[in-house]
Coordinates of C-alpha atoms in Angstrom, one line a residue:
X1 CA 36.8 46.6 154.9
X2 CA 38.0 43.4 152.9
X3 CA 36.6 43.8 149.8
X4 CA 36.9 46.5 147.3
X5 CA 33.5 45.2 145.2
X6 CA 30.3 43.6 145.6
X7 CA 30.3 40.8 148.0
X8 CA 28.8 37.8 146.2
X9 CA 28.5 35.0 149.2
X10 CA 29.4 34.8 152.8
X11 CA 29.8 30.9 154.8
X12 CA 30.1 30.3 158.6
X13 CA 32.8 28.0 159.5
X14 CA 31.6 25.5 162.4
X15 CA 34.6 25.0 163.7
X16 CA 37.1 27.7 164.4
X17 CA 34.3 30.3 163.9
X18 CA 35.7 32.4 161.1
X19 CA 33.7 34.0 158.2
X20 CA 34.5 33.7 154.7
X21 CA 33.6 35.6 152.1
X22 CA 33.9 36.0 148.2
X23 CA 33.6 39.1 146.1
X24 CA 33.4 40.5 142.3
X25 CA 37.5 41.5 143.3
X26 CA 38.1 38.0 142.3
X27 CA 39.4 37.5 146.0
X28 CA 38.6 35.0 148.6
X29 CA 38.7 36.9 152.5
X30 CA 38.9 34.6 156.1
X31 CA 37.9 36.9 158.6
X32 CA 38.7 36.6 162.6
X33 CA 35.5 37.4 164.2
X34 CA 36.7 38.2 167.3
X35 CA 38.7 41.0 166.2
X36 CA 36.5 41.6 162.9
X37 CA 39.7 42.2 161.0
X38 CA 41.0 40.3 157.4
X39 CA 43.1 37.1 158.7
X40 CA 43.9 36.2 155.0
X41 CA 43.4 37.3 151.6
X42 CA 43.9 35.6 148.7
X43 CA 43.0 35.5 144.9
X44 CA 40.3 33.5 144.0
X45 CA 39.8 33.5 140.9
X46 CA 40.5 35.4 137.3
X47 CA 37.4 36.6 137.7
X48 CA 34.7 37.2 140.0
X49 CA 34.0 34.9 142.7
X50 CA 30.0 34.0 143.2
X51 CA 29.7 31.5 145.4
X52 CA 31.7 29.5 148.5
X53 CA 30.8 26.0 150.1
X54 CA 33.0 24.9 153.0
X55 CA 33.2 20.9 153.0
X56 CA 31.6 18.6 156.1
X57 CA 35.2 18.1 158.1
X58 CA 35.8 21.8 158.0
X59 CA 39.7 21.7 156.1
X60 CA 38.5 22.4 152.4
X61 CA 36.8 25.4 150.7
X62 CA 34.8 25.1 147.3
X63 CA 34.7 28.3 145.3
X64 CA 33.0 29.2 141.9
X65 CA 33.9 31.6 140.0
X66 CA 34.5 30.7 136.2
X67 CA 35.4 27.6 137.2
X68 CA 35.3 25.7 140.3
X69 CA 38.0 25.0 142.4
X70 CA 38.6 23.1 145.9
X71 CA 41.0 24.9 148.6
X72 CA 43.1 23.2 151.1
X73 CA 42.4 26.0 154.1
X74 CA 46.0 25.8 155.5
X75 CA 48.1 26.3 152.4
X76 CA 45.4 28.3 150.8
X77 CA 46.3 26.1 147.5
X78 CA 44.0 24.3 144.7
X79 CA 43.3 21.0 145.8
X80 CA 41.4 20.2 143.0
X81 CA 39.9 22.1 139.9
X82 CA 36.8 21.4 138.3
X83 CA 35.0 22.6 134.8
X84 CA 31.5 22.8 133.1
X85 CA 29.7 25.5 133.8
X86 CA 29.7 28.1 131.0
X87 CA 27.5 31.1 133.6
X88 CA 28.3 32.5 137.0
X89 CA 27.6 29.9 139.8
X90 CA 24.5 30.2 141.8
X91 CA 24.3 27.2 144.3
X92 CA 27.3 25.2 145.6
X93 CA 26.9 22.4 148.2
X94 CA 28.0 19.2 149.2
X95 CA 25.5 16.4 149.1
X96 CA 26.9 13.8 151.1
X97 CA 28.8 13.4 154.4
X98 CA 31.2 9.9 153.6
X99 CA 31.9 8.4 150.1
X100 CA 29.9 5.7 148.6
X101 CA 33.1 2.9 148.9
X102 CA 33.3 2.8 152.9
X103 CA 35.9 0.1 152.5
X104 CA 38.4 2.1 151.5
X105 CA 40.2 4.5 154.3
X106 CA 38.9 8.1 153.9
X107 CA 40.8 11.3 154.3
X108 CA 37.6 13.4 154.9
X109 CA 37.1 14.9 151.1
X110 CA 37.6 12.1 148.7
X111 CA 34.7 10.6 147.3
X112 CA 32.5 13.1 148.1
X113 CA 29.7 14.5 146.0
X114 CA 28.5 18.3 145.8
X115 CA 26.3 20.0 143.4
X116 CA 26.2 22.9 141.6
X117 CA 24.1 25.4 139.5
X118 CA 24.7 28.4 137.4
X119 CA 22.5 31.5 136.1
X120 CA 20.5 30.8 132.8
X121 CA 21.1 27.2 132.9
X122 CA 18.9 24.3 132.9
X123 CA 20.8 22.0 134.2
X124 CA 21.6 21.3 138.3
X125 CA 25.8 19.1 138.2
X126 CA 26.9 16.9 140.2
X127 CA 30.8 16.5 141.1
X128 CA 32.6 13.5 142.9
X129 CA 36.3 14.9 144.5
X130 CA 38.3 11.7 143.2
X131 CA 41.7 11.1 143.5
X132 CA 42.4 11.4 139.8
X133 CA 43.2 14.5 139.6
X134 CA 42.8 14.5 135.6
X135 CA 39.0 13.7 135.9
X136 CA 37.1 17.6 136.2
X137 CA 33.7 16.6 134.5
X138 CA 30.2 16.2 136.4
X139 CA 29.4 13.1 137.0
X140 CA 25.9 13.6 136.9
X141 CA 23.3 16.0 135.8
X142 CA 19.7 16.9 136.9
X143 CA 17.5 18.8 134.0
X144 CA 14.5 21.3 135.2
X145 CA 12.4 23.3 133.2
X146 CA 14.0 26.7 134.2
X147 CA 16.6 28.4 135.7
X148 CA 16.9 27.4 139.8
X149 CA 16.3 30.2 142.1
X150 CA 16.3 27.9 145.1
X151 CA 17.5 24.5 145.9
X152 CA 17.3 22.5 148.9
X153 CA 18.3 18.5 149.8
X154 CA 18.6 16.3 152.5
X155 CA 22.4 14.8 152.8
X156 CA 22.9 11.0 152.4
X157 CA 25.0 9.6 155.5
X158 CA 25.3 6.1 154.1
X159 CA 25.7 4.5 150.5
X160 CA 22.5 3.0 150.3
X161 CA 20.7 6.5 151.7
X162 CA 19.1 8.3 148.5
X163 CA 19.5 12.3 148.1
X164 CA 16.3 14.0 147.6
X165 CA 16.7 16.9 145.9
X166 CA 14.2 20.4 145.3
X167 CA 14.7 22.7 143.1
X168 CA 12.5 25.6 143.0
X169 CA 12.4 27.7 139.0
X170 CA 11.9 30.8 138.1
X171 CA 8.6 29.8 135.8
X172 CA 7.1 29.1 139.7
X173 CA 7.5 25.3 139.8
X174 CA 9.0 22.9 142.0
X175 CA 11.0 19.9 140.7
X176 CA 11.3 17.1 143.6
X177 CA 14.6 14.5 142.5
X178 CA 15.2 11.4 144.4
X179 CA 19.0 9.5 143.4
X180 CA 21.1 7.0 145.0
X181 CA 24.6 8.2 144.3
X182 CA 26.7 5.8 142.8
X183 CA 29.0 6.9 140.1
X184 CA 28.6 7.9 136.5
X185 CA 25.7 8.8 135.1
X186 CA 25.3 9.9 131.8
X187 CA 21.7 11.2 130.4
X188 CA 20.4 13.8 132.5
X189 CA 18.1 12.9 134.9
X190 CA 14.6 14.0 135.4
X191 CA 12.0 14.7 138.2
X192 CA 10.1 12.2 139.7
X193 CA 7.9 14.3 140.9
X194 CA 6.1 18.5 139.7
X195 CA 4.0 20.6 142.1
X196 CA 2.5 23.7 141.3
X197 CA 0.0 26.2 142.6
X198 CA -2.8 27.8 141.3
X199 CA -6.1 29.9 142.0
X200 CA -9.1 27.5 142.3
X201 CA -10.9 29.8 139.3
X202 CA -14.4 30.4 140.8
X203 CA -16.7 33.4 140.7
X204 CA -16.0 36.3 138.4
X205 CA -12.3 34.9 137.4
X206 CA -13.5 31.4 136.4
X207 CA -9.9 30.7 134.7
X208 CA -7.5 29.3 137.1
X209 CA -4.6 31.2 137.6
X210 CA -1.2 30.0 138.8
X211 CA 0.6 30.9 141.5
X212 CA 4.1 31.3 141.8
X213 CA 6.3 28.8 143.9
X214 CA 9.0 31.0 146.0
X215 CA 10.7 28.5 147.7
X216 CA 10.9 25.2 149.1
X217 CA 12.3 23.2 152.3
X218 CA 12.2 19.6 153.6
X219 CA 11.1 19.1 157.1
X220 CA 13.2 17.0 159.5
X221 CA 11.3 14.1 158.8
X222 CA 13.0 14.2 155.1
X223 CA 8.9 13.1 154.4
X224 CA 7.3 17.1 154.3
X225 CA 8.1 20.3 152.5
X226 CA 7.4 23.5 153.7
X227 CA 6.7 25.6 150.9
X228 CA 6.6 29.3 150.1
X229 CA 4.1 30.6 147.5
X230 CA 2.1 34.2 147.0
X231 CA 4.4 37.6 146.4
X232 CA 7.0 38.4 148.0
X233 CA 5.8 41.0 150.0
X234 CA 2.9 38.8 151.4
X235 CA 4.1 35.1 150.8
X236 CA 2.1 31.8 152.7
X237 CA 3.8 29.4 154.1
X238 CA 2.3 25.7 154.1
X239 CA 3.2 22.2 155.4
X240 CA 2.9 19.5 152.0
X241 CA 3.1 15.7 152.8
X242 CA 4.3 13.7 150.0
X243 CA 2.7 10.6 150.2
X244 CA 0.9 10.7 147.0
X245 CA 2.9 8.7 143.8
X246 CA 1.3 11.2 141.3
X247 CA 4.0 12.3 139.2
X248 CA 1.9 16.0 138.7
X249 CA 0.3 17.2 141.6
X250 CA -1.4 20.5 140.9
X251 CA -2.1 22.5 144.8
X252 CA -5.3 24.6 144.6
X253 CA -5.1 27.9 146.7
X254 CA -7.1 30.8 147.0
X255 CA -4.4 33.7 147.3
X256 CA -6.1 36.9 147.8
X257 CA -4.4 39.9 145.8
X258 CA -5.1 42.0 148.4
X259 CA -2.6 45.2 146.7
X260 CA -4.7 44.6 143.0
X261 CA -8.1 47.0 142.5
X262 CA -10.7 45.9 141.5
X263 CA -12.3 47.1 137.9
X264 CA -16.0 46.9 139.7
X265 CA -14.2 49.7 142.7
X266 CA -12.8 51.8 139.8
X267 CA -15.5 52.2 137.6
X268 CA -18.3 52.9 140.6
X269 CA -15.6 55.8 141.8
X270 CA -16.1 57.7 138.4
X271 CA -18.0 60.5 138.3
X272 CA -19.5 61.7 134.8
X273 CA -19.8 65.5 134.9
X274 CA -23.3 67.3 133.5
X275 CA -22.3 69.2 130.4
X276 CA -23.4 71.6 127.6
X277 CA -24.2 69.2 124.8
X278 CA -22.9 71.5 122.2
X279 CA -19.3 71.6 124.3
X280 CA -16.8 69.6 122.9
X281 CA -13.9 67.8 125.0
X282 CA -10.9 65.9 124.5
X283 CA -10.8 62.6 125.0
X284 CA -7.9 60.6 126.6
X285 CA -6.3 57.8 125.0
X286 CA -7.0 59.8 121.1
X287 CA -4.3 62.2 121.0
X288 CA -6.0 65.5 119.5
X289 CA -9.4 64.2 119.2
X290 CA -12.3 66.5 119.8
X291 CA -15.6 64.5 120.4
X292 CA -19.1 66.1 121.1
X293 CA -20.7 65.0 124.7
X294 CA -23.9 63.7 124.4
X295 CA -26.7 64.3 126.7
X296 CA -28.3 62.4 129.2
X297 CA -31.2 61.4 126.9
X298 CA -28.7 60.3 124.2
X299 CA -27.2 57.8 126.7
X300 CA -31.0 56.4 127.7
X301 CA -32.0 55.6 123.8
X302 CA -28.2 54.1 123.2
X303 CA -29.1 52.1 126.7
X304 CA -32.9 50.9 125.3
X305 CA -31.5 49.7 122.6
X306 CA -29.3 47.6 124.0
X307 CA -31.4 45.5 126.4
X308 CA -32.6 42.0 125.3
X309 CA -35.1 42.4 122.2
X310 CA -34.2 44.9 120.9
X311 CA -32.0 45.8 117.4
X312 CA -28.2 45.8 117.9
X313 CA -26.6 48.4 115.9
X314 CA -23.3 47.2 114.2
X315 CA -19.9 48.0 115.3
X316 CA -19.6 50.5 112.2
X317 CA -22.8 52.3 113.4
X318 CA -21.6 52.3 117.3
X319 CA -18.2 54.1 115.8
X320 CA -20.1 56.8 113.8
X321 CA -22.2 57.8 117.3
X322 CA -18.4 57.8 118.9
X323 CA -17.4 60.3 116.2
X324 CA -13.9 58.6 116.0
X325 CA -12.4 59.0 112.4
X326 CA -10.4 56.5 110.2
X327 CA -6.8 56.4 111.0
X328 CA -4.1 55.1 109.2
X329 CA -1.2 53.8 111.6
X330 CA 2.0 53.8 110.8
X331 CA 4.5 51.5 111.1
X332 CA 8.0 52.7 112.7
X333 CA 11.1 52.0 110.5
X334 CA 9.3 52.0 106.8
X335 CA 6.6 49.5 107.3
X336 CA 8.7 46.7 109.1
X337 CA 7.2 45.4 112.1
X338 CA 8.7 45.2 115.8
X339 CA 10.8 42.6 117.2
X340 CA 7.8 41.7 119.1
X341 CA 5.9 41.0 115.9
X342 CA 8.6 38.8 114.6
X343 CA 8.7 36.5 117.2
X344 CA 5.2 36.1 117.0
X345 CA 5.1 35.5 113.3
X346 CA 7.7 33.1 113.9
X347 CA 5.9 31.1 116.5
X348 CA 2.6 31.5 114.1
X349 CA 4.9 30.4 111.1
X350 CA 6.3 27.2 112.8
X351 CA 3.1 25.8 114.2
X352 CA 0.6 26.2 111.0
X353 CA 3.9 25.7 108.5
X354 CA 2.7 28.2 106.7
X355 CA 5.9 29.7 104.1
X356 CA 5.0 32.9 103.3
X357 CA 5.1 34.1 107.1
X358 CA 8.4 32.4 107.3
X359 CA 9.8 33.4 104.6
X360 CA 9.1 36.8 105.6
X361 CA 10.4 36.6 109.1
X362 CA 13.4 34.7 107.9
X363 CA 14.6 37.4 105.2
X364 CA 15.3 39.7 107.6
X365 CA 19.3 40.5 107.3
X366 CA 19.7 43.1 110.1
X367 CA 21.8 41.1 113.6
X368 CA 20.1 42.9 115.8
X369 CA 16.6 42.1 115.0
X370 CA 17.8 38.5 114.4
X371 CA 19.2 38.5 117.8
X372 CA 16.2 40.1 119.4
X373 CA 13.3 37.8 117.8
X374 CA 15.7 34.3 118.1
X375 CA 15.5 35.9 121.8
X376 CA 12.1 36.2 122.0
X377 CA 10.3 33.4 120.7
X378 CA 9.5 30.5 123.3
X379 CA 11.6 27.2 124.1
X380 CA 9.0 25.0 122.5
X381 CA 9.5 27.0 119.3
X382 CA 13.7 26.1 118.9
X383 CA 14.0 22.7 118.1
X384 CA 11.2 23.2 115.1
X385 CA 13.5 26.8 114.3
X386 CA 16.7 24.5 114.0
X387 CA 14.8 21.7 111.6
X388 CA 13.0 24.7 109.5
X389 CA 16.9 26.3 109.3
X390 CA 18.2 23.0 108.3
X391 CA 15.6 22.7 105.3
X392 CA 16.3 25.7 104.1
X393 CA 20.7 25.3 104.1
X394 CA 19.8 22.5 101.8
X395 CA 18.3 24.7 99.0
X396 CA 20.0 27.6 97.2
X397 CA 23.2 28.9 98.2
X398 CA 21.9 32.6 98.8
X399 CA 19.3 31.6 100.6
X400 CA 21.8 29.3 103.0
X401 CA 24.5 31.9 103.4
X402 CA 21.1 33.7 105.1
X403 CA 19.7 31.0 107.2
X404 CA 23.7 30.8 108.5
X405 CA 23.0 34.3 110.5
X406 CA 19.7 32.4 112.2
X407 CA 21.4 29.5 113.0
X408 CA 24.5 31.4 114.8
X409 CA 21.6 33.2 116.5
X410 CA 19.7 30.4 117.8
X411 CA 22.8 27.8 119.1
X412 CA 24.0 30.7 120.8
X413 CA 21.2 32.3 122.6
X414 CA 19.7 28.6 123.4
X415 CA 22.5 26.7 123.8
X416 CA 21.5 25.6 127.7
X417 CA 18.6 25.0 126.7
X418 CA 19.8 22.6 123.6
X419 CA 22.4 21.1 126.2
X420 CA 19.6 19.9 128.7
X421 CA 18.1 17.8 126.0
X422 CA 18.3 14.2 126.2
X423 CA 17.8 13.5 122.2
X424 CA 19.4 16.3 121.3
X425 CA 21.9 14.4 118.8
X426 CA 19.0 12.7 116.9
X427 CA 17.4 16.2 116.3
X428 CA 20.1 17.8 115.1
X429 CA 21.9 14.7 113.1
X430 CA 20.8 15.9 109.5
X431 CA 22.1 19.8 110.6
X432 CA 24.9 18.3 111.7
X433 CA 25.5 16.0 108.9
X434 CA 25.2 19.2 106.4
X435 CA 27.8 21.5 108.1
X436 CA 30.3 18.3 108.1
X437 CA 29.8 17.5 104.6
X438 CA 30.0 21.8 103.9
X439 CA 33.2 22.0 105.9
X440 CA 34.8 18.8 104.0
X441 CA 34.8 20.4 100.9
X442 CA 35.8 23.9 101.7
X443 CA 39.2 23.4 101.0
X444 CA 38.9 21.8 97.6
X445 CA 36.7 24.7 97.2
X446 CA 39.6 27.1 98.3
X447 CA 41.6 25.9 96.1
X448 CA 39.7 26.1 93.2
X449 CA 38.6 29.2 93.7
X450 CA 42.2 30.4 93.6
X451 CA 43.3 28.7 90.5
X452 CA 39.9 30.0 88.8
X453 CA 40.9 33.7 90.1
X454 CA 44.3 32.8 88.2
X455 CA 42.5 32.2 84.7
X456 CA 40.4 34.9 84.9
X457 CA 43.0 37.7 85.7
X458 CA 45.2 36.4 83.0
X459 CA 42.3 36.1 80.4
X460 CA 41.0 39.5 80.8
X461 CA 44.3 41.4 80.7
X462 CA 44.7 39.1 77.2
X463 CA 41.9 41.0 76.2
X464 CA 42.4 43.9 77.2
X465 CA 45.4 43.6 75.4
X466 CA 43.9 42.7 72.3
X467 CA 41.6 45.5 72.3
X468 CA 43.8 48.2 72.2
X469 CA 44.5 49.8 68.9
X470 CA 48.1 49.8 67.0
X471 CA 50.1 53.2 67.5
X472 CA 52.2 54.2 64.6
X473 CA 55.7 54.7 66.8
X474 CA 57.6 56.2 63.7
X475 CA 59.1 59.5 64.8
X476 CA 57.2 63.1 62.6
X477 CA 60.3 65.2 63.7
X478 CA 63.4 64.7 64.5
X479 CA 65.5 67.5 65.9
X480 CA 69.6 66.9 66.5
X481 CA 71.0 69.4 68.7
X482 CA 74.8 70.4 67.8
X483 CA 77.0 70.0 70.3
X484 CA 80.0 72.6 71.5
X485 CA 82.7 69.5 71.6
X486 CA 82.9 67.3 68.9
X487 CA 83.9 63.7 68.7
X488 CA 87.4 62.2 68.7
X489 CA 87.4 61.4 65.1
X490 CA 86.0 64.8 64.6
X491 CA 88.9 66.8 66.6
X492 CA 91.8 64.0 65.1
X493 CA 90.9 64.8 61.3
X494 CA 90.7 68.6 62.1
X495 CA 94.4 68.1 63.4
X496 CA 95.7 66.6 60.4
X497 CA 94.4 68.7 58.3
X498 CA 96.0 71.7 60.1
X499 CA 99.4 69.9 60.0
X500 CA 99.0 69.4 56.2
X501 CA 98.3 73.1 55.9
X502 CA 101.6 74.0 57.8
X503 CA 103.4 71.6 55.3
X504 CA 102.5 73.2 52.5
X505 CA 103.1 76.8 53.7
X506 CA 106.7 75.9 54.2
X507 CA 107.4 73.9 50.5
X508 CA 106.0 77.4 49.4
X509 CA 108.5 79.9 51.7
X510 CA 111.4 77.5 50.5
X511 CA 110.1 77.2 46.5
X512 CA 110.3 81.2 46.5
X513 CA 113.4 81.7 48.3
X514 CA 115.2 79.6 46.1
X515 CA 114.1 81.5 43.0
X516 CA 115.3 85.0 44.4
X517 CA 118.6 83.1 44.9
X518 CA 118.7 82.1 41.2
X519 CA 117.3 85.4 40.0
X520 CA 120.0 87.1 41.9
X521 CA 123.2 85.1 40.6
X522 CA 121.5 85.6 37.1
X523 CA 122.1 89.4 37.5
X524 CA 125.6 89.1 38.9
X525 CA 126.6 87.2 35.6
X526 CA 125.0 89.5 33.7
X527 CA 127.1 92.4 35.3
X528 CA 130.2 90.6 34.9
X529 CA 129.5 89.9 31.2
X530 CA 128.7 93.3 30.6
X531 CA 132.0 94.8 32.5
X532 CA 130.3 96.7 35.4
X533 CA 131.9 96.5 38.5
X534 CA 130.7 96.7 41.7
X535 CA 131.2 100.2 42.9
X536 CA 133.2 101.5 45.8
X537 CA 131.5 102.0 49.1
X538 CA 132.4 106.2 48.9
X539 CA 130.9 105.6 45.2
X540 CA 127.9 103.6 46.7
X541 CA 127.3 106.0 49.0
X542 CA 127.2 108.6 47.0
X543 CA 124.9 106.7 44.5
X544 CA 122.3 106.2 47.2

């Protein structure tokens, strides 16, 4: 117990005898054999590791994971790091034993060549270990027509030695390479020689039918392949010379499908029960249709007239005697065909150029359908897609900013497949020509657009301005509440006018004291004149 997930590849060192091992944990386990216990452990990778190739003089490790990297096995570090493929690595091996330049001293991994291969891609790299550590791209590419299931080569001890090279695909055909290593190379490079397998097509089956390749394997004598074709639960395995410079060879086989029944074994096993011909039955495949069973001597007449010379009733006629009504099927979803159908279209569409089947395939807006039927439709049918895609981004706007969600579609979901062409620029020139001259002038565009948005916000709030009608703002009422404390000037005038009042009060008080004064002496005088005295206090008394 090493490993807490899948375990993804396991290699035999030939030296020290210790296993190692790879998982989807993203680690990379050496294991002691003798005591079948973890003698290191160490992160491989960010994330899962899928393959491991341990190099000729036993002191380096490959490992591929996201990217492929070369190990020193005593300071478990990265040696060297290498980048290209965008899928999980399926194959990882070195191809050659010394480098090319035997001149130069070698330190038992630089120079070397190993080759590599992914899930879903085309394409089979080749790597050289240099001493620059900067340089991480394949040197060299081999292109096959499908993904590799199963690759096999014979190692090239010397410089002039070629590597030979078979590569088994998943469509069932074997793709034989031949290549003197000796640096760069830039276009990929394709087989020299194709076998495949098929039923000689005799008898009852008089098409030939091919047979699926499973696996492949050169003989010692680097001359022979032993090959493995059938099923996998019975598979052949046969000895092939290649002596013959044919650049197709086509093997015929009888393979026996000894798990398929026959339709002759089937139909003799079924029995027809006698029944009442006024009974009715249900027959299978018509869900709720009840058809009458005909007798025997309805079977004979139907039988006469069939032999040679005699009058063939029509198809309409033969589906009247079956009793089968007229049904109207449905279509699912509101009438739109299935995903299925829209790849088919396509394909019909592309070959015959015919625009009202593209145009109805291609108006389709949903991503998921898009996704489904770019999926479905056939390699042969992508490169004619792309230049259909890129006649259309050339006409209206709308109808671009449409073909836009096809074209995501289609570089994504084929984008191996587009890599492994070797005129792949040509093809696509024009479409890329288009998006470069598109890009270019979004920004002006940008900008525009902004100052444009400017105008037209400020024109339509000027008339929406405009079109509002005056309001008379003149005040109907006005109501002035009176207030407990009056103003300054108020409260000062009300103060001088209560010191005036207090004035004039006192000029008053003073004006009539002084005439009681005056009235007074005025009496006195009189008295005097007149010779009254003043009487005496006793007198005065008494006189009160």
């Amino acid at each position: 117990s090493g490993h807490d997930n899948k375990i993804n590849c396991v290699r035999w060192h030939q030296d020290n005898g210790c296993l190692y091992s790879c998982s989807d944990d993203k680690n990379i386990v050496e294991w002691n054999t003798q005591t079948c216990k973890v003698k290191c452990k160490w992160r491989g990778d960010n994330s899962s590791v899928s393959s491991l190739c341990i190099s000729p003089d036993g002191k380096m490790l490959l490992s591929a994971g996201r990217s492929i990297k070369l190990w020193d096995l005593e300071t478990k570090e990265v040696y060297r790091h290498f980048t290209g493929h965008a899928t999980a690595v399926s194959t990882l091996t070195f191809i050659t034993l010394r480098p090319p330049n035997e001149n130069q001293p070698f330190d038992g991994i630089t120079g070397l060549y190993f080759l590599s291969g992914a899930v879903h891609d085309r394409l089979l790299s080749v790597w050289q270990v240099r001493s620059d550590r900067t340089e991480k791209n394949a040197v060299m590419s081999f292109t096959v027509t499908d993904e590799p299931i199963h690759v096999d080569l014979t190692i090239s001890e010397s410089k002039e030695e070629p590597v030979k090279l078979a590569v088994v695909c998943r469509d069932g055909q074997l793709h034989l390479f031949e290549q003197v290593l000796n640096g760069y190379c830039k276009k990929p490079l394709t087989s020299s020689r194709t076998i495949q397998i098929a039923t000689p097509g005799e008898g009852s089956d008089s098409t030939p039918k091919p047979v699926p390749i499973l696996a492949a394997a050169f003989c010692s004598d680097k001359q022979s392949l032993l090959l493995v074709y059938g099923y996998s639960f019975q598979p052949i395995i046969e000895r092939v010379t290649l002596r013959t410079p044919e650049s197709h060879t086509c093997l015929v086989r009888d393979v026996q499908k000894t798990l398929a029944l026959k339709t002759e074994t089937a139909v003799t096993m079924v029995k027809t029960p006698i029944v009442n011909s006024e009974a009715k039955m249900l027959i299978p495949g018509i869900p709720g249709h009840s058809a009458a069973v005909r007798s025997s001597s309805c079977r004979e007449k139907n039988e006469n007239k069939r032999k040679p010379g005699g009058k063939e009733e029509s198809i309409e006629d033969r589906l009247g005697a079956m009793d089968i009504d007229t049904m109207k099927v449905k279509l699912p979803s509101g009438g739109l065909p299935q995903t299925d159908n829209f790849a088919v279209l396509l394909v019909q569409g592309l070959e015959s150029s015919d625009p009202e089947i593209l145009n109805k395939v291609l108006q389709v807006k949903k991503e998921a359908v898009i996704k489904k039927t770019v999926a479905r439709i056939p390699v042969h049918a992508v490169i004619p897609l792309l230049h259909e895609l890129t006649k259309r981004l050339q006409g209206h706007p709308y109808s671009a900013s449409q073909m836009v969600r096809w074209l995501k579609s289609v570089l994504t979901t084929h984008a191996s497949y587009l890599s492994t062409l070797p005129d792949l620029v040509p093809q696509l020139g024009m479409l890329y020509q288009l998006m470069e001259s598109r890009v270019k002038t979004l920004q002006k565009l940008s900008r525009l657009h902004g100052k444009l948005y400017l105008i037209i916000t400020q024109v339509a709030a000027l008339e929406q301005a405009q079109d509002k009608t005056d309001v008379n703002q003149t005040a109907k009422l006005v109501y002035e509440e009176e207030s407990e404390e009056g103003s300054d000037d108020e409260i000062a005038a009300e103060k001088d006018s209560d010191e005036n009042w207090d004035e004039d009060d006192e000029r008053e008080d003073d004006e009539e004291k002084k005439e009681e004064s005056d009235s007074e002496q005025e009496m006195a005088v009189e008295k005097e004149i007149n010779g009254e005295s003043d009487l005496d206090p006793e007198n005065e008394s008494e006189e009160e």
